[in-house]
Amino acid sequence: MDYDVLILGGGIIGCAVAYELSKYNINIALIEKDYDVANDLSCSNTAVIYDGSESYDDIMAKLENRGTSLIEKHCKKFNIKYNKVGALRISSNETRYDVFDIMYKNAMERSIEGVNIIEGNQIYNIEPNLGTNINKALYSKNIALIAPYNLAVSYAEVAADNGVNFRLEEEVIDIKNISKGFKVTTNKNKFTCKFVINTISNEISIDKQSKTYNEINSKKIKYILFNGKLKNNINGVVINDIDDDTSIINISTLSKGSLIGIKSNNYLSLEEELKLSQSILTGIKKESITNIFTETYSEESMFIDDSNIIDGYIKVVGNHYAKITIAPAIALDIEEKIKVNMNITKKRDYVDRKREVYIFRNMSKDQKNKIIALDERYGNIICSCNCISEGEIVDSIRRPLGARTVKAVKRRTGIGLGSCNGSDCNMKIIKILAREMNKSVLNVVDDSMHSKVLVGRIKEFNEI
């Protein structure tokens, strides 16, 4: 199987690269080990888009600032909500105010607009429900929230519609130099190509140092997701910089809930985490929690290693908390490098748009009646928490690179992310997946090959 370019890894960077390169007359395949693309993104499907003002690294700040404008443009193109909410960086510890001054100075030197030091009532005019007394804060009006999974899937769908071959459930196990290119071996196939773009973070490379992921620089952040019934919600993003070891971030999710992230080098009980969280979000209780999960992040820089570009090999190195923000900027830089090193021309018949998505809960009454008249499944509400219809679930499965797992349906539609946390709709999702893929409900998986939801049936019943 011969390709001009092989993209290794179907995370948001791999999808962004596939999108940019699909504009050219070259034969491209993307290899991803999971059932779905963008499995590197948060299950909450809400992400902060940074502007570079918070970064101490000039290169990362430049990538973030460039990525912000690109993402805003792409979200408009793909009809994805781009919610510019702004961000407050606060601290009840006044000794941390020097950090704010340094960040502000860096922002000014980098010509990042919309970043200011604010004091007193200015703080509470922006966030009137803030749960602590603060005298000084760093404010950036550029910070935005998006659904990153929707963006990554949009990149992938447009790339697929323009000829990129997505090879899912294939894990890269070896990369070897051959005459005029590379041989890439997966657990299922062997491919040859002229150019390899490796976006699999530190996992495998041409020097055979596989599985070299360095966890020393990796840190963990614990997230607590609260439902949308809180009385004193925060409007945007608030970061409470407590000390060198501990910080709290509050993110108002796109599903009208609140996501609290706790970063600490010390072990904290849930009660301690909730107490810290109340410095931002007052009135939170255990009863309001809908999910708790942990994610790994890094503050190390990301860059494009093109030291082997003459041989036809590029690798994206590193990991970073702002990976989503910088993904389109990284993709454009890789596109430029490919253009310089390969004789490629743009397609005349390239279609730079994704197929339309109907979000039932956002429609007017007349629009809902029209779509139900075309497809009655849109009138069958599967998720009462978020008003998501059977028609939306079926569409998420039948689209290019359609959902094949329960979590893939949830990420694409938002089903199961309400106050019941999927208890009322999980079985309905499984049955629809089984019907659409023509397989038994026993073979439907949650997210990966070894995550079957149902392991057997009771013989006495005809249906599960």
Coordinates of C-alpha atoms in Angstrom, one line a residue:
M1 CA 0.0 0.0 0.0
D2 CA 1.7 3.2 -1.2
Y3 CA 1.1 6.7 0.0
D4 CA 2.8 10.0 -0.6
V5 CA 2.3 11.0 3.1
L6 CA 1.5 9.0 6.2
I7 CA 0.3 10.9 9.3
L8 CA 0.9 8.9 12.4
G9 CA -1.6 9.7 15.2
G10 CA -5.3 10.9 15.0
G11 CA -5.2 13.4 17.8
I12 CA -6.2 17.0 17.3
I13 CA -2.8 17.8 15.8
G14 CA -2.9 14.8 13.4
C15 CA -6.4 15.8 12.3
A16 CA -5.4 19.4 11.8
V17 CA -2.4 18.3 9.7
A18 CA -4.7 16.0 7.6
Y19 CA -7.1 18.9 7.0
E20 CA -4.3 21.2 5.8
L21 CA -2.6 18.6 3.5
S22 CA -5.9 17.4 2.1
K23 CA -6.0 20.6 0.0
Y24 CA -3.2 19.1 -2.2
N25 CA -2.9 16.5 -4.9
I26 CA -1.2 13.9 -2.8
N27 CA -2.2 10.5 -1.6
I28 CA -2.5 10.7 2.3
A29 CA -3.4 8.2 5.0
L30 CA -3.7 8.8 8.7
I31 CA -3.0 5.9 11.1
E32 CA -4.7 5.9 14.5
K33 CA -4.6 3.0 17.1
D34 CA -8.0 3.8 18.6
Y35 CA -11.6 3.3 17.4
D36 CA -12.0 7.0 16.9
V37 CA -10.1 10.2 16.2
A38 CA -9.3 12.8 18.9
N39 CA -9.3 10.4 21.8
D40 CA -6.6 12.6 23.4
L41 CA -9.2 15.2 24.2
S42 CA -11.2 15.7 27.4
C43 CA -14.4 13.7 27.9
S44 CA -16.0 17.0 29.0
N45 CA -15.5 18.3 25.4
T46 CA -14.8 21.8 26.7
A47 CA -11.4 23.4 26.3
V48 CA -9.7 26.8 27.1
I49 CA -8.2 28.6 24.1
Y50 CA -5.2 30.5 25.4
D51 CA -3.7 33.7 23.9
G52 CA -0.1 33.3 25.1
S53 CA -0.2 35.8 27.9
E54 CA 0.1 33.0 30.6
S55 CA 3.2 31.3 29.0
Y56 CA 6.8 32.0 30.1
D57 CA 8.1 30.5 26.8
D58 CA 8.2 33.0 23.9
I59 CA 7.9 30.3 21.2
M60 CA 4.9 28.7 22.9
A61 CA 3.3 32.1 23.4
K62 CA 3.7 33.0 19.7
L63 CA 2.1 29.6 18.7
E64 CA -0.8 30.2 21.1
N65 CA -1.4 33.7 19.8
R66 CA -1.4 32.5 16.2
G67 CA -3.5 29.5 17.0
T68 CA -6.2 31.6 18.7
S69 CA -6.9 33.5 15.6
L70 CA -6.9 30.4 13.4
I71 CA -9.3 28.5 15.7
E72 CA -11.7 31.4 15.8
K73 CA -11.7 31.4 12.0
H74 CA -12.1 27.7 11.8
C75 CA -14.9 27.6 14.3
K76 CA -16.8 30.2 12.3
K77 CA -16.3 28.1 9.1
F78 CA -17.4 24.8 10.7
N79 CA -20.3 26.4 12.7
I80 CA -18.7 25.5 16.0
K81 CA -19.5 27.8 19.0
Y82 CA -16.5 30.0 19.8
N83 CA -17.3 31.5 23.2
K84 CA -14.9 34.4 24.0
V85 CA -15.4 34.6 27.8
G86 CA -12.2 36.1 29.1
A87 CA -10.1 34.9 32.0
L88 CA -9.3 36.2 35.4
R89 CA -6.1 35.1 37.2
I90 CA -6.5 35.8 40.9
S91 CA -4.8 34.9 44.2
S92 CA -5.8 35.3 47.8
N93 CA -2.0 35.3 48.5
E94 CA -0.8 38.8 47.8
T95 CA 2.8 37.6 47.5
R96 CA 1.7 36.0 44.1
Y97 CA 0.9 39.5 42.6
D98 CA 4.5 39.7 41.3
V99 CA 3.7 36.8 39.1
F100 CA 0.8 38.8 37.6
D101 CA 3.1 41.7 36.9
I102 CA 5.6 39.4 35.1
M103 CA 2.8 37.9 32.9
Y104 CA 1.5 41.4 32.1
K105 CA 5.0 42.6 31.1
N106 CA 5.5 39.5 28.9
A107 CA 2.1 40.2 27.2
M108 CA 3.1 43.8 26.5
E109 CA 6.5 42.7 25.1
R110 CA 4.7 40.2 22.8
S111 CA 2.2 42.7 21.6
I112 CA -0.8 40.7 22.9
E113 CA -3.7 43.0 23.1
G114 CA -6.6 42.8 25.6
V115 CA -4.4 41.9 28.7
N116 CA -4.6 44.2 31.7
I117 CA -3.9 44.4 35.5
I118 CA -7.2 45.2 37.2
E119 CA -8.1 46.1 40.8
G120 CA -11.0 46.4 43.2
N121 CA -14.5 46.8 41.7
Q122 CA -13.2 46.1 38.2
I123 CA -12.7 42.5 39.2
Y124 CA -16.3 42.0 40.5
N125 CA -17.7 43.9 37.6
I126 CA -16.4 41.0 35.5
E127 CA -17.1 38.2 37.9
P128 CA -19.7 39.4 40.5
N129 CA -20.1 35.9 42.0
L130 CA -16.5 35.4 42.8
G131 CA -16.3 33.6 46.2
T132 CA -13.4 35.4 47.8
N133 CA -12.0 38.9 48.4
I134 CA -9.5 39.9 45.8
N135 CA -7.6 43.2 45.4
K136 CA -5.7 42.6 42.2
A137 CA -6.0 40.3 39.2
L138 CA -4.7 39.7 35.7
Y139 CA -7.4 39.8 33.1
S140 CA -7.3 38.7 29.5
K141 CA -10.4 39.3 27.3
N142 CA -9.0 37.0 24.6
I143 CA -9.5 33.7 26.3
A144 CA -12.2 31.5 24.8
L145 CA -14.0 28.2 25.3
I146 CA -14.7 25.7 22.5
A147 CA -15.8 22.1 22.1
P148 CA -12.4 20.8 20.9
Y149 CA -13.7 17.4 19.9
N150 CA -16.1 19.1 17.5
L151 CA -13.2 21.0 16.0
A152 CA -11.0 17.9 15.6
V153 CA -13.8 15.9 14.1
S154 CA -14.5 18.7 11.7
Y155 CA -10.9 18.7 10.5
A156 CA -11.1 14.9 10.1
E157 CA -14.4 14.9 8.3
V158 CA -13.3 17.5 5.7
A159 CA -10.0 15.7 5.2
A160 CA -11.9 12.4 4.7
D161 CA -14.3 14.0 2.2
N162 CA -11.3 15.2 0.3
G163 CA -9.6 11.9 0.0
V164 CA -7.6 11.3 3.2
N165 CA -7.7 7.6 4.1
F166 CA -8.2 7.2 7.9
R167 CA -6.8 3.8 9.1
L168 CA -8.4 3.4 12.6
E169 CA -7.6 0.5 15.0
E170 CA -4.1 0.3 13.6
E171 CA -1.1 0.7 16.0
V172 CA 2.3 1.7 14.6
I173 CA 4.9 -0.7 15.8
D174 CA 7.9 0.1 13.5
I175 CA 9.2 2.8 11.1
K176 CA 12.2 2.0 8.8
N177 CA 14.1 3.9 6.2
I178 CA 13.9 2.4 2.7
S179 CA 15.0 3.7 -0.7
K180 CA 13.2 7.0 -1.3
G181 CA 11.0 6.8 1.7
F182 CA 9.8 4.7 4.6
K183 CA 8.2 1.4 5.5
V184 CA 5.7 1.8 8.3
T185 CA 4.5 -1.4 10.0
T186 CA 1.3 -1.6 12.0
N187 CA -0.4 -4.4 13.9
K188 CA -2.5 -5.1 10.7
N189 CA -0.6 -3.8 7.6
K190 CA 2.7 -2.6 6.1
F191 CA 2.7 0.7 4.3
T192 CA 5.3 2.5 2.2
C193 CA 5.4 6.2 1.8
K194 CA 7.6 9.1 0.7
F195 CA 7.0 11.2 3.8
V196 CA 6.1 10.5 7.4
I197 CA 4.6 13.0 9.8
N198 CA 4.7 11.6 13.3
T199 CA 2.4 13.3 15.8
I200 CA 2.4 10.4 18.3
S201 CA 3.9 12.1 21.2
N202 CA 7.3 10.5 22.1
E203 CA 6.0 7.0 21.5
I204 CA 7.9 5.7 18.4
S205 CA 10.5 7.1 16.1
I206 CA 12.9 6.1 13.3
D207 CA 15.7 5.6 15.8
K208 CA 13.7 2.6 17.2
Q209 CA 13.5 4.2 20.7
S210 CA 9.9 3.2 21.0
K211 CA 7.8 3.8 24.1
T212 CA 10.1 6.5 25.4
Y213 CA 7.4 8.7 26.9
N214 CA 8.9 10.6 29.8
E215 CA 6.6 10.9 32.7
I216 CA 8.9 13.0 34.7
N217 CA 7.6 16.2 33.2
S218 CA 4.0 15.0 33.2
K219 CA 1.6 16.4 35.8
K220 CA -2.0 15.5 36.7
I221 CA -5.0 17.7 37.2
K222 CA -8.2 16.5 38.8
Y223 CA -11.4 17.8 37.3
I224 CA -14.8 17.9 39.1
L225 CA -17.8 18.5 36.9
F226 CA -20.8 20.2 38.4
N227 CA -24.3 20.4 36.9
G228 CA -25.8 23.6 35.6
K229 CA -28.1 24.1 38.7
L230 CA -25.6 26.1 40.7
K231 CA -26.9 29.5 41.9
N232 CA -23.7 31.5 41.6
N233 CA -22.1 30.4 38.3
I234 CA -18.9 32.0 37.1
N235 CA -19.2 33.7 33.6
G236 CA -15.8 32.8 32.2
V237 CA -12.5 31.3 33.2
V238 CA -11.1 32.0 36.7
I239 CA -7.7 30.7 37.8
N240 CA -6.8 31.0 41.5
D241 CA -3.1 30.9 41.8
I242 CA -2.7 29.8 45.4
D243 CA 1.0 29.0 45.6
D244 CA 3.8 27.2 43.6
D245 CA 2.2 23.8 44.3
T246 CA -1.5 24.5 44.1
S247 CA -3.9 26.3 41.7
I248 CA -7.6 26.0 41.0
I249 CA -9.2 26.7 37.6
N250 CA -13.0 27.2 37.0
I251 CA -14.3 26.7 33.5
S252 CA -17.9 27.4 32.5
T253 CA -18.7 24.5 30.3
L254 CA -20.5 24.8 27.0
S255 CA -23.3 22.6 28.4
K256 CA -24.0 25.2 31.1
G257 CA -22.2 23.3 33.9
S258 CA -19.1 24.2 35.8
L259 CA -15.8 22.4 35.5
I260 CA -13.3 22.8 38.4
G261 CA -9.7 21.7 37.9
I262 CA -7.4 21.2 40.9
K263 CA -3.7 21.1 40.3
S264 CA -1.7 20.2 43.4
N265 CA 1.5 18.4 44.2
N266 CA -0.1 17.3 47.5
Y267 CA -2.8 14.7 48.1
L268 CA -6.1 16.3 48.8
S269 CA -9.3 14.7 49.9
L270 CA -12.6 15.5 48.1
E271 CA -13.7 17.7 51.0
E272 CA -10.4 19.7 50.8
E273 CA -10.8 20.0 47.0
L274 CA -14.3 21.3 47.4
K275 CA -13.2 23.8 50.1
L276 CA -10.5 25.1 47.8
S277 CA -13.0 25.3 44.9
Q278 CA -15.3 27.5 47.0
S279 CA -12.7 30.3 46.7
I280 CA -14.0 30.7 43.2
L281 CA -17.4 29.0 43.0
T282 CA -19.6 29.5 46.1
G283 CA -22.4 27.2 47.1
I284 CA -21.0 24.0 45.6
K285 CA -21.9 20.7 47.2
K286 CA -21.2 17.0 46.7
E287 CA -24.8 16.6 45.4
S288 CA -24.0 18.8 42.4
I289 CA -21.1 16.7 41.2
T290 CA -21.9 14.8 38.0
N291 CA -18.4 13.5 37.2
I292 CA -14.8 13.3 38.5
F293 CA -11.8 12.5 36.3
T294 CA -8.1 13.0 36.1
E295 CA -6.0 14.2 33.1
T296 CA -2.3 14.3 32.4
Y297 CA -0.8 17.5 31.1
S298 CA 2.6 19.0 30.6
E299 CA 4.2 22.5 30.6
E300 CA 7.1 21.4 28.3
S301 CA 7.4 23.2 25.0
M302 CA 6.1 21.6 21.8
F303 CA 8.0 22.0 18.5
I304 CA 8.4 20.4 15.1
D305 CA 11.5 18.3 14.8
D306 CA 12.6 18.5 11.2
S307 CA 16.2 17.4 11.6
N308 CA 15.4 14.4 9.3
I309 CA 13.3 16.3 6.8
I310 CA 15.7 15.6 3.9
D311 CA 14.9 11.9 4.4
G312 CA 11.2 12.7 4.5
Y313 CA 10.5 12.6 8.3
I314 CA 8.9 15.2 10.6
K315 CA 8.0 14.6 14.2
V316 CA 6.0 16.7 16.6
V317 CA 7.8 16.7 19.9
G318 CA 6.5 17.3 23.4
N319 CA 3.2 17.8 25.1
H320 CA 1.5 20.9 26.4
Y321 CA -1.6 22.0 28.2
A322 CA -2.3 24.4 25.3
K323 CA -2.0 21.7 22.6
I324 CA -5.5 22.4 21.3
T325 CA -4.8 26.1 20.9
I326 CA -1.6 25.5 19.0
A327 CA -2.7 22.6 16.8
P328 CA -3.8 24.6 13.7
A329 CA -0.5 26.7 13.9
I330 CA 1.6 23.5 14.1
A331 CA -0.4 22.1 11.1
L332 CA 0.2 25.2 9.0
D333 CA 4.0 25.1 9.8
I334 CA 4.1 21.4 8.7
E335 CA 2.2 22.3 5.5
E336 CA 4.8 24.9 4.6
K337 CA 7.6 22.4 5.2
I338 CA 5.9 19.7 3.0
K339 CA 5.4 22.3 0.2
V340 CA 9.1 23.1 0.3
N341 CA 10.2 19.5 0.3
M342 CA 7.7 17.9 -2.1
N343 CA 6.4 19.0 -5.5
I344 CA 2.7 19.4 -4.6
T345 CA -0.1 21.4 -6.2
K346 CA -3.5 22.4 -4.8
K347 CA -6.7 20.6 -5.8
R348 CA -9.1 22.4 -8.0
D349 CA -12.1 20.5 -6.7
Y350 CA -11.3 20.9 -3.0
V351 CA -14.4 21.3 -0.8
D352 CA -13.5 23.3 2.4
R353 CA -16.7 22.6 4.4
K354 CA -18.2 19.8 6.5
R355 CA -21.6 18.3 6.0
E356 CA -24.3 20.1 7.9
V357 CA -25.1 19.1 11.5
Y358 CA -28.6 19.6 12.9
I359 CA -28.6 20.4 16.7
F360 CA -32.2 19.9 17.7
R361 CA -32.2 21.8 21.0
N362 CA -30.9 24.9 19.2
M363 CA -33.6 25.0 16.6
S364 CA -36.7 27.1 16.5
K365 CA -40.2 25.5 16.7
D366 CA -40.7 25.8 12.9
Q367 CA -37.2 24.4 12.2
K368 CA -37.9 21.4 14.5
N369 CA -41.2 20.7 12.8
K370 CA -39.6 20.8 9.3
I371 CA -36.8 18.4 10.2
I372 CA -39.2 16.0 12.0
A373 CA -41.3 16.1 8.8
L374 CA -38.2 15.0 6.8
D375 CA -37.0 12.5 9.4
E376 CA -39.3 11.5 12.3
R377 CA -36.3 10.2 14.4
Y378 CA -35.6 13.9 15.2
G379 CA -38.9 13.9 17.1
N380 CA -37.8 11.0 19.3
I381 CA -35.9 12.5 22.3
I382 CA -33.3 10.1 23.7
C383 CA -31.6 12.4 26.2
S384 CA -34.1 14.5 28.1
C385 CA -31.4 16.3 30.1
N386 CA -29.9 17.9 27.0
C387 CA -32.8 17.4 24.5
I388 CA -30.9 15.2 22.1
S389 CA -32.8 13.2 19.5
E390 CA -32.4 9.9 17.9
G391 CA -31.9 11.6 14.6
E392 CA -28.8 13.4 15.9
I393 CA -27.4 10.0 17.2
V394 CA -28.0 8.3 13.9
D395 CA -26.4 11.2 12.0
S396 CA -23.3 11.0 14.3
I397 CA -22.9 7.3 13.4
R398 CA -23.5 7.7 9.6
R399 CA -21.3 10.7 9.0
P400 CA -17.8 10.4 7.5
L401 CA -15.7 8.8 10.3
G402 CA -18.9 8.2 12.2
A403 CA -19.1 7.2 15.8
R404 CA -18.6 3.5 16.6
T405 CA -18.5 3.6 20.4
V406 CA -20.7 4.9 23.1
K407 CA -18.2 7.7 24.1
A408 CA -17.8 8.7 20.4
V409 CA -21.6 9.3 20.2
K410 CA -21.5 11.2 23.5
R411 CA -18.6 13.4 22.4
R412 CA -20.3 14.2 19.0
T413 CA -23.7 14.9 20.4
G414 CA -23.4 15.8 24.1
I415 CA -25.7 13.0 25.1
G416 CA -25.1 11.5 28.5
L417 CA -23.4 14.6 29.9
G418 CA -26.5 15.9 31.7
S419 CA -27.5 15.6 35.4
C420 CA -28.3 11.9 35.1
N421 CA -24.8 11.2 33.7
G422 CA -26.1 8.9 31.1
S423 CA -28.0 6.5 33.4
D424 CA -31.2 7.0 31.4
C425 CA -29.8 7.0 27.9
N426 CA -26.7 4.6 27.8
M427 CA -28.8 1.6 26.9
K428 CA -30.6 3.5 24.2
I429 CA -27.3 4.6 22.7
I430 CA -26.1 1.0 22.7
K431 CA -29.2 -0.3 20.9
I432 CA -29.0 2.5 18.3
L433 CA -25.3 1.7 17.7
A434 CA -26.0 -2.0 17.4
R435 CA -28.8 -1.4 14.9
E436 CA -26.9 1.1 12.7
M437 CA -23.7 -1.1 12.6
N438 CA -25.7 -4.3 12.2
K439 CA -24.1 -6.0 15.2
S440 CA -25.2 -7.5 18.5
V441 CA -25.5 -5.1 21.5
L442 CA -23.0 -7.5 23.2
N443 CA -20.3 -6.3 20.8
V444 CA -20.8 -2.6 21.3
V445 CA -17.9 -1.0 23.2
D446 CA -17.7 2.0 25.4
D447 CA -14.5 3.4 24.0
S448 CA -12.0 0.8 23.0
M449 CA -11.6 -2.9 22.0
H450 CA -11.5 -4.1 25.6
S451 CA -14.4 -2.0 27.0
K452 CA -17.5 -3.9 26.2
V453 CA -20.5 -2.5 28.1
L454 CA -22.5 -5.7 28.2
V455 CA -20.9 -9.0 28.8
G456 CA -23.8 -11.4 28.6
R457 CA -27.5 -11.8 28.5
I458 CA -30.2 -13.5 30.7
K459 CA -31.7 -16.3 28.6
E460 CA -35.1 -15.8 30.0
F461 CA -35.5 -12.5 28.1
N462 CA -35.9 -12.0 24.4
E463 CA -34.3 -8.6 24.5
I464 CA -31.5 -7.0 26.5

